[in-house]
XYZ file of C-alpha atoms in Angstrom:
416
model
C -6.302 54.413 0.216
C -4.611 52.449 -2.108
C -3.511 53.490 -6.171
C -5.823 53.519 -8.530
C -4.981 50.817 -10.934
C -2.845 48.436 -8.614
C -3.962 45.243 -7.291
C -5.314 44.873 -4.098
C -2.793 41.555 -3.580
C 0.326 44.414 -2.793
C 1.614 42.435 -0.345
C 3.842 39.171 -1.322
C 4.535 37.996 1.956
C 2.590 37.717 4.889
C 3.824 38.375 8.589
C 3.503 35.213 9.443
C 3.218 31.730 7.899
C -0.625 30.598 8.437
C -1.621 33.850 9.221
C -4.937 34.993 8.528
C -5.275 37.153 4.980
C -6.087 40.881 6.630
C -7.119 41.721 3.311
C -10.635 43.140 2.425
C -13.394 40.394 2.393
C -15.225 41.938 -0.658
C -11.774 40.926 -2.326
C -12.093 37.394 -2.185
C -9.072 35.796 -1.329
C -8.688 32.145 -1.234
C -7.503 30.838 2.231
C -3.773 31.291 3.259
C -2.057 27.797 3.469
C 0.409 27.396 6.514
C 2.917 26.400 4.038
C 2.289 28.674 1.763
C 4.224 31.726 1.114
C 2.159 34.058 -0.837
C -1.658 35.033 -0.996
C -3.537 34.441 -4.559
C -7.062 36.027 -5.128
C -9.635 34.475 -7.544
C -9.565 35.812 -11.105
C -12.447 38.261 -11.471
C -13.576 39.236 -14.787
C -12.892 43.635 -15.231
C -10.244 43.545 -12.088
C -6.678 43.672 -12.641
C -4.930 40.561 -11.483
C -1.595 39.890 -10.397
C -0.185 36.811 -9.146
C 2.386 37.523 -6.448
C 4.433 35.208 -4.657
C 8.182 34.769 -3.647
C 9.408 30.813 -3.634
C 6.781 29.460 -4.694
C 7.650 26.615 -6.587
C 9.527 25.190 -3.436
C 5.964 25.114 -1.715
C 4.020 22.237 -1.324
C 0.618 22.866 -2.913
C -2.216 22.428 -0.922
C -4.779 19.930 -0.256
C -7.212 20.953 -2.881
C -5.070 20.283 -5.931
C -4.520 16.589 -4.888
C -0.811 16.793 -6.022
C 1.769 14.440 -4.648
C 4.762 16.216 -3.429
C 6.927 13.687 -3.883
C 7.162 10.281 -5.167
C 6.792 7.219 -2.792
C 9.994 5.497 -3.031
C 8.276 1.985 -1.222
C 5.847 2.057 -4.173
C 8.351 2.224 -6.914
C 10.241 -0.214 -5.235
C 7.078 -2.558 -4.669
C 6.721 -2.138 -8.684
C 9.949 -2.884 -9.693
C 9.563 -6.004 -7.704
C 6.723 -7.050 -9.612
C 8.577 -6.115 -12.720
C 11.693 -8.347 -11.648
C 9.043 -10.936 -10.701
C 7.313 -11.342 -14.243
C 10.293 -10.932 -16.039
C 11.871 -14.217 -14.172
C 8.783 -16.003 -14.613
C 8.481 -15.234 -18.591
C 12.114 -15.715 -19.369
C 13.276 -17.707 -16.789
C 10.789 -20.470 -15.230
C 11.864 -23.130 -13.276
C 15.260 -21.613 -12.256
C 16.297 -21.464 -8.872
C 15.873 -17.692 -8.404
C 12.113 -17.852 -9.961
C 11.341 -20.197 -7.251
C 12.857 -17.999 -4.705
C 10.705 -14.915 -6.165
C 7.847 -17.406 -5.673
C 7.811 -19.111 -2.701
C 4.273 -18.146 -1.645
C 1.674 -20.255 -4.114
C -0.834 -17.972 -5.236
C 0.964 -14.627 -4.603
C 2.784 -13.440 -8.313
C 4.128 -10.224 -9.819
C 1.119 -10.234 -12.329
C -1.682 -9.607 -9.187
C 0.870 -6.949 -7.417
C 1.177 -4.983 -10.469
C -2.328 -4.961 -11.425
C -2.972 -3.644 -7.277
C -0.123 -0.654 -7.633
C -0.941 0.290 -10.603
C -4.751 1.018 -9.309
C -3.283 2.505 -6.470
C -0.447 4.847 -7.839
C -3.652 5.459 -10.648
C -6.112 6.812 -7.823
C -3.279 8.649 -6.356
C -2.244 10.874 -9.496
C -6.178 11.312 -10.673
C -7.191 13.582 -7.814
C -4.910 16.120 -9.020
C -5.825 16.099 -12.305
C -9.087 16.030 -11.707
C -8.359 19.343 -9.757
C -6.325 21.169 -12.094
C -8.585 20.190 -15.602
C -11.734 18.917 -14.179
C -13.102 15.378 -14.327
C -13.670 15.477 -18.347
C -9.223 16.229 -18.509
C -9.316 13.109 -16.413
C -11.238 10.592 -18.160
C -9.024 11.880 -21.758
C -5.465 11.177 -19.869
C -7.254 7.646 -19.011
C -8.490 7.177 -22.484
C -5.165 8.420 -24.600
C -3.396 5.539 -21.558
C -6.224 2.600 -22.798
C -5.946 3.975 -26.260
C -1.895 3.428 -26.223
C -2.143 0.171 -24.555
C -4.071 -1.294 -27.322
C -2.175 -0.167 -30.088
C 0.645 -1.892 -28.182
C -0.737 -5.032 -27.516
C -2.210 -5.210 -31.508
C 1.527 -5.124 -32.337
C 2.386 -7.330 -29.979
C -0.424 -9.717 -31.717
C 0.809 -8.961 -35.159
C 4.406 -9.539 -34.316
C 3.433 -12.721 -32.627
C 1.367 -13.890 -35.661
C 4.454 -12.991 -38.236
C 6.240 -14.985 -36.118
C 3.481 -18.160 -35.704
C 3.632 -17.846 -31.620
C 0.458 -17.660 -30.638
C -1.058 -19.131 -27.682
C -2.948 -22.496 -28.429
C -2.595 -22.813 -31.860
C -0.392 -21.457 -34.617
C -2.824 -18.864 -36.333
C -2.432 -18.020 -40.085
C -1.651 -13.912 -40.683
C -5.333 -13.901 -42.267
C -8.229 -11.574 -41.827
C -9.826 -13.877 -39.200
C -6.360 -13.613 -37.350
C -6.722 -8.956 -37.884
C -9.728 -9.424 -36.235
C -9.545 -11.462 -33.059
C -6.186 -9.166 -32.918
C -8.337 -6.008 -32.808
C -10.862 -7.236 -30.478
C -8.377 -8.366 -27.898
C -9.523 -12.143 -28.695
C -5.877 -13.197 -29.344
C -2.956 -13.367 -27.315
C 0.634 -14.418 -27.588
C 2.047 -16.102 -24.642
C 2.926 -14.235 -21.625
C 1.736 -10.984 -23.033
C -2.183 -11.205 -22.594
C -2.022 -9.066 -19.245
C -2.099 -5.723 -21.975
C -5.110 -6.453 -23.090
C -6.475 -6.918 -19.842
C -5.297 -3.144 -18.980
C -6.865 -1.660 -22.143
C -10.357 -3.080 -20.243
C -9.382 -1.756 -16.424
C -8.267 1.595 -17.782
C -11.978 1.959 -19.729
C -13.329 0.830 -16.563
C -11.439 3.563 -14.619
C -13.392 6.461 -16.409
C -16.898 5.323 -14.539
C -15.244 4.510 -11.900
C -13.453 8.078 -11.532
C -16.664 9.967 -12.186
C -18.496 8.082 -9.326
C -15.211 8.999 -6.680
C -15.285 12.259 -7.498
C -18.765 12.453 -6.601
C -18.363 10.832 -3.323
C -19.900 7.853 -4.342
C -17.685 5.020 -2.891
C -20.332 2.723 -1.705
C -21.768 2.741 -5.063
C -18.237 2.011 -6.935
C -18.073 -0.998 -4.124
C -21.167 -2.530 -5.160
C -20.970 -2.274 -9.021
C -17.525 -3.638 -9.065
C -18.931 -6.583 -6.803
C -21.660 -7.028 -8.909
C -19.758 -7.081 -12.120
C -17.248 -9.517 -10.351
C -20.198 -11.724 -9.894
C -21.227 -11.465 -13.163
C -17.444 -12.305 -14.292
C -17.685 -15.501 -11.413
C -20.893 -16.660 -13.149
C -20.478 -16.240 -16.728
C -16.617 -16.045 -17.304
C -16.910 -17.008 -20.955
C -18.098 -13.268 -21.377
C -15.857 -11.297 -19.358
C -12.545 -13.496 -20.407
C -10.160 -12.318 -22.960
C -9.884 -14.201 -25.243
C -12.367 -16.642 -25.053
C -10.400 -19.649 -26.286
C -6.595 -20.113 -24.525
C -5.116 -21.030 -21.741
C -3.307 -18.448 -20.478
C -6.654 -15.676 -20.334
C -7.610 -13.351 -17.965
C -11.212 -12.706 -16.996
C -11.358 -8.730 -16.649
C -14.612 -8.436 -14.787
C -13.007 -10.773 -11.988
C -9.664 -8.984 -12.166
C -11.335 -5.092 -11.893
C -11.764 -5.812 -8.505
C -8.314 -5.831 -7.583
C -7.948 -2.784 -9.790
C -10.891 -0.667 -8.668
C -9.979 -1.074 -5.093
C -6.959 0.042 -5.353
C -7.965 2.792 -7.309
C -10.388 4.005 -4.680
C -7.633 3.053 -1.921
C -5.305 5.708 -3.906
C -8.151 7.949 -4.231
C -7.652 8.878 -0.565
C -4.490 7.370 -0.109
C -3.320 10.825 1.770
C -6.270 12.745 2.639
C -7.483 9.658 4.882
C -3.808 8.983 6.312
C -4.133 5.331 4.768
C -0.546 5.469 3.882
C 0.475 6.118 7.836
C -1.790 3.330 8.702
C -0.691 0.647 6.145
C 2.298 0.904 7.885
C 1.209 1.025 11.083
C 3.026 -2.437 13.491
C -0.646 -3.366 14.226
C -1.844 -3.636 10.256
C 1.274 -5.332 9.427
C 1.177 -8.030 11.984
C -2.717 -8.557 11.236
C -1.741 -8.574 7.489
C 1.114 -11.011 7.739
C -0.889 -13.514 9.917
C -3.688 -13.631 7.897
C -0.916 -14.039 4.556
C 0.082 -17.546 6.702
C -2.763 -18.598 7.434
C -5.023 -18.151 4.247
C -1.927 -19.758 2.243
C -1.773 -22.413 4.953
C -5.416 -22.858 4.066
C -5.317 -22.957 1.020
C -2.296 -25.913 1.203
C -3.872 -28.283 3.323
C -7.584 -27.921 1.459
C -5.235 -29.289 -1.825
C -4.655 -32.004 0.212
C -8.222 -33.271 0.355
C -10.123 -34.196 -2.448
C -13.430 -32.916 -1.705
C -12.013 -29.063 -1.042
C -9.507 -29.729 -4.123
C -11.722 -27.975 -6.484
C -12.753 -25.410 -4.235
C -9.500 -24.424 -3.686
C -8.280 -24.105 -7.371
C -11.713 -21.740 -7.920
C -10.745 -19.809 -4.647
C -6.946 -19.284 -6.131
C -7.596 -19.454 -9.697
C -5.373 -16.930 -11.683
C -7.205 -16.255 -14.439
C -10.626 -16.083 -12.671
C -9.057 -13.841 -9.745
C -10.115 -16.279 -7.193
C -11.143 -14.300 -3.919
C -8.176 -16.054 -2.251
C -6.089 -14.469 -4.894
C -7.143 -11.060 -4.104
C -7.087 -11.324 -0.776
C -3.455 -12.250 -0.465
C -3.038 -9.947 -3.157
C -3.574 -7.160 -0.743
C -2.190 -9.346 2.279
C 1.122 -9.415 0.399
C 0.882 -5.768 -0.422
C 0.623 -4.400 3.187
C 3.652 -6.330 3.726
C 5.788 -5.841 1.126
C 4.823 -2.198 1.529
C 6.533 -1.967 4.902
C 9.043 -4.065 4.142
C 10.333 -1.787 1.255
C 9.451 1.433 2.958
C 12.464 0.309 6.049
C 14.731 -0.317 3.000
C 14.642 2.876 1.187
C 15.035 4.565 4.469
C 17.453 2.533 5.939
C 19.932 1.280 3.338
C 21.888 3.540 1.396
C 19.704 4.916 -1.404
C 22.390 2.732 -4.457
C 21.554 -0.091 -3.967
C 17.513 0.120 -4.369
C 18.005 3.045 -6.952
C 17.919 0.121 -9.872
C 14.468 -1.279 -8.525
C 13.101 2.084 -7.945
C 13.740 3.685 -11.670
C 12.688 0.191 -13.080
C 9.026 0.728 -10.648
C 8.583 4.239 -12.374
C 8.654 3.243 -15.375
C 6.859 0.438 -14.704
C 4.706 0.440 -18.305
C 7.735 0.960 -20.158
C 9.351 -1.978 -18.418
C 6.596 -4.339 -19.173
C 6.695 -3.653 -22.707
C 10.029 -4.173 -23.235
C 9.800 -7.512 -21.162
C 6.713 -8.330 -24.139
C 9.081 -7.425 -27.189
C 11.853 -9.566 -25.032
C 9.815 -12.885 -24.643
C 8.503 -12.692 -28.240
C 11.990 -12.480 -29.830
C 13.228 -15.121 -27.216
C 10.321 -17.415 -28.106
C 10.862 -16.860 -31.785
C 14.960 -17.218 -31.444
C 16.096 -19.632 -28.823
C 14.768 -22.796 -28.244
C 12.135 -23.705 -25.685
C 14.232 -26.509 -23.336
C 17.010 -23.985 -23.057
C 19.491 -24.180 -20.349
C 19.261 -22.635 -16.917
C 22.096 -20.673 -17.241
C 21.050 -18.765 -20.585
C 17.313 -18.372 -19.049
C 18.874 -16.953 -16.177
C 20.765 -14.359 -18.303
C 18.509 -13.377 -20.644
C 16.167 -12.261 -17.773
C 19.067 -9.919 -16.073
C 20.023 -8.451 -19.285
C 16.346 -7.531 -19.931
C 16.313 -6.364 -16.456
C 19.255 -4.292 -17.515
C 17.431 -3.100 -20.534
C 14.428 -2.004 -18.787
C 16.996 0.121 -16.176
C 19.020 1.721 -18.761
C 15.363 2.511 -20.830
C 14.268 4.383 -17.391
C 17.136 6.217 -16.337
C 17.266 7.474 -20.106
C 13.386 8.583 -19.948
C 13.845 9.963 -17.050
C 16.813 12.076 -17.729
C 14.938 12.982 -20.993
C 11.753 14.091 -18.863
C 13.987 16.121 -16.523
C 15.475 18.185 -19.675
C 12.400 19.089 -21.059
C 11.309 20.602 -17.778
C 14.430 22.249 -17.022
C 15.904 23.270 -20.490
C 18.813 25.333 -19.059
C 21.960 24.037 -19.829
C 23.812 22.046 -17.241
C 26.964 23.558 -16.122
C-alpha cells in the first residue's frame, strides 16, 4: 500500500525501455513509448499529479504530437536552391550562371518554392495541431497570411514612391492605396507575396479537412477550384491587369498537394520512398520526356498554343506542375547524397539560406526594388552578377544572425 498523498507515478524509470506500464489500470496511464524514458498519467481533476521523468528532453516525442525531431537538411538545401534560383533570375537575367540555374524550360525556383513551402507547411502543422488543437493552427496560419500582406503592401508602397510598378507608372493616389490593399498591384518580380497571402488563407480549410481525414475531399475541391482558375482566370489572377500575375486558384494546386504530401510526410514513410532508386529513376524519366514533349510540340504550329497553356507560368499549366514535382523527387535525392556525403561546410550556406527561406525572399524584394530604382536597366553582366552574390550574402548573414538570436532565447544561459 502506497502513502497517502503521493502519486501513483513513483516510479521514474521503467525496467525496461518499451516495457509495458505495470501500473494500476484504474490509473490511466498513457502508453509507454519504446523511446521513451519515463511514464506520464493523464491529468485528473482532485488527484495529485506529478510529472516524472529523467532525460527527457533528449527523447524523441512520440507519434501523436506530430513533432519533427530534427530538421531535414535535403529540404533546406532544396529551398535555398530555389532561393539562389530567384535571386539570379531577378537580379541577374541573362547571365551565364542564370542560364546554367535554368537549363530545364519550364522548371524555375518560383514553382519549387511554392511546392516546399506546402510541404515543410504540412509537415510542421500536425504538431501544432496536436499540442493547441486545430483552432491554434489555423491562428499561426493566419498571423503568417496576415504578415505577408503587410509586407507585400510595403513592398507596393515603396514601389509606387519610387514609380516602378509593373505595366504602367501609377500615381501615389487613392486609386493606387487601393489596388495596393487588395493585392491588385504589383511591382516587378515581387508579385509571388501576394500570391502567398491567398495559399496561406487557403491552408486554413484545407487543414481542417486533413485533420479530419478527409483527403479525397481536399483532392477534389482543389481540382475543382483549379478548374475554375483554368476557366475563368480573370477572377482568380492577381492582379487582374499585368504581365507578370499569378493566377492563385491554378497555383493552390501545387501548394495544397504538397501540403497534404507533408501532412503524412513521416507517418506514411513518403520521405523513405521519395528516395527510393525506383521513384527516382521513374521521376527523372518522366522529367526528360515531358520536357522533351513539351520541346518538340513548340516546334509545330498546331500544338504551339497548346503547349504554352500546358507550361504557362502564370496559369500553372499542368505541365508546370507536373515537372514541378518531377524536379522535386530529384532534386530531393540529389541533395539528400550531398548533405550526407560532402563535408557539412560547404552546403551549410545553402542550408541556413533554405531555413530562412521567407526572410530570404524578402530581402531579395527590398534588393530588386532599390536595384530597379538605382542602377540602370541594361547594366553590365559583371555588376548583375555581383549584386545577386552579395544579396545572396545578405540573405546568409540575415539567417545565421536569426538563428543565433532564436538559439539564445531558448537557451538564455550564458555561453562559457
Amino acid at each position: 500500500m502506497r502513502p497517502a498523498g503521493r502519486s501513483s507515478c513513483d516510479r521514474a524509470l521503467h525496467p525496461r525501455r518499451g516495457a509495458a506500464c505495470r501500473h494500476r489500470p484504474s490509473d490511466r496511464h498513457w502508453f509507454c513509448a519504446p523511446r521513451r524514458s519515463a511514464c506520464r498519467r493523464l491529468r485528473r481533476p482532485g488527484r495529485d499529479h506529478r510529472r516524472i521523468g529523467v532525460d527527457v528532453l533528449d527523447a524523441p516525442s512520440p507519434p501523436a504530437t506530430g513533432r519533427v525531431p530534427h530538421r531535414d537538411r535535403a529540404l533546406d538545401a532544396v529551398r535555398g536552391l530555389c532561393i539562389v534560383s530567384m535571386t539570379s533570375a531577378h537580379l541577374a537575367p541573362n547571365t551565364p550562371p542564370t542560364r546554367a540555374l535554368h537549363l530545364l524550360p519550364w522548371v524555375d525556383g518560383a514553382s519549387g518554392f511554392v511546392l516546399v513551402s506546402g510541404l515543410v507547411l504540412g509537415m510542421v502543422l500536425p504538431g501544432r495541431v496536436a499540442r493547441g488543437g486545430g483552432g491554434a493552427a489555423a491562428r499561426s496560419l493566419v498571423r503568417r497570411a496576415r504578415l505577408l500582406y503587410l509586407t507585400h503592401v510595403a513592398a507596393v508602397l515603396l514601389a509606387l514612391a519610387s514609380g516602378l510598378v509593373v505595366a504602367h507608372r501609377h500615381p501615389l493616389d487613392g486609386h493606387a492605396l487601393l489596388a495596393a490593399l487588395t493585392l491588385q498591384l504589383n511591382p516587378v518580380n515581387v508579385n509571388i507575396l501576394s500570391l502567398y497571402v491567398v495559399l496561406l488563407l487557403l491552408a486554413v480549410p484545407a487543414t481542417a479537412l486533413l485533420r479530419r481525414g478527409r483527403l479525397g475531399w481536399l483532392g477534389v475541391a482543389s481540382a475543382a477550384l483549379y478548374v475554375v482558375g483554368q476557366v475563368a482566370p480573370v477572377v482568380t489572377t492577381l492582379p487582374a491587369d499585368g504581365p507578370l500575375e499569378f493566377n492563385w486558384a491554378a497555383w493552390q494546386l501545387l501548394f495544397l498537394s504538397a501540403l497534404a504530401v507533408g501532412w503524412t510526410w513521416r507517418t506514411r514513410g513518403l520521405q523513405a520512398r521519395v528516395q527510393s532508386p525506383r521513384v527516382v529513376a521513374v521521376a527523372t524519366g518522366g522529367l526528360v520526356v515531358v520536357v522533351a514533349a513539351g520541346l518538340a510540340a513548340t516546334l509545330l504550329d498546331r500544338a504551339e498554343p497548346v503547349a504554352g497553356w500546358v507550361f504557362d507560368k502564370g496559369d500553372a499549366g499542368p505541365g508546370r506542375v507536373l515537372l514541378a514535382w518531377l524536379a522535386f523527387v530529384v532534386l530531393y535525392r540529389c541533395t539528400a547524397l550531398a548533405t550526407s556525403r560532402l563535408p557539412r561546410p560547404l552546403l551549410a550556406p545553402l542550408e541556413v539560406v533554405g531555413r530562412r527561406s521567407l526572410d530570404s525572399f524578402v530581402i531579395l524584394t527590398v534588393g530588386t526594388l532599390l536595384v530597379a530604382a538605382v542602377l540602370p536597366v541594361d547594366r553590365s553582366r559583371v555588376v548583375s552578377v555581383a549584386i545577386a552574390v552579395a544579396a545572396l550574402v545578405a540573405m546568409g548573414v540575415w539567417a545565421w544572425s536569426r538563428d543565433r538570436w532564436t538559439a539564445a532565447r531558448r537557451d538564455p544561459r550564458p555561453r562559457v
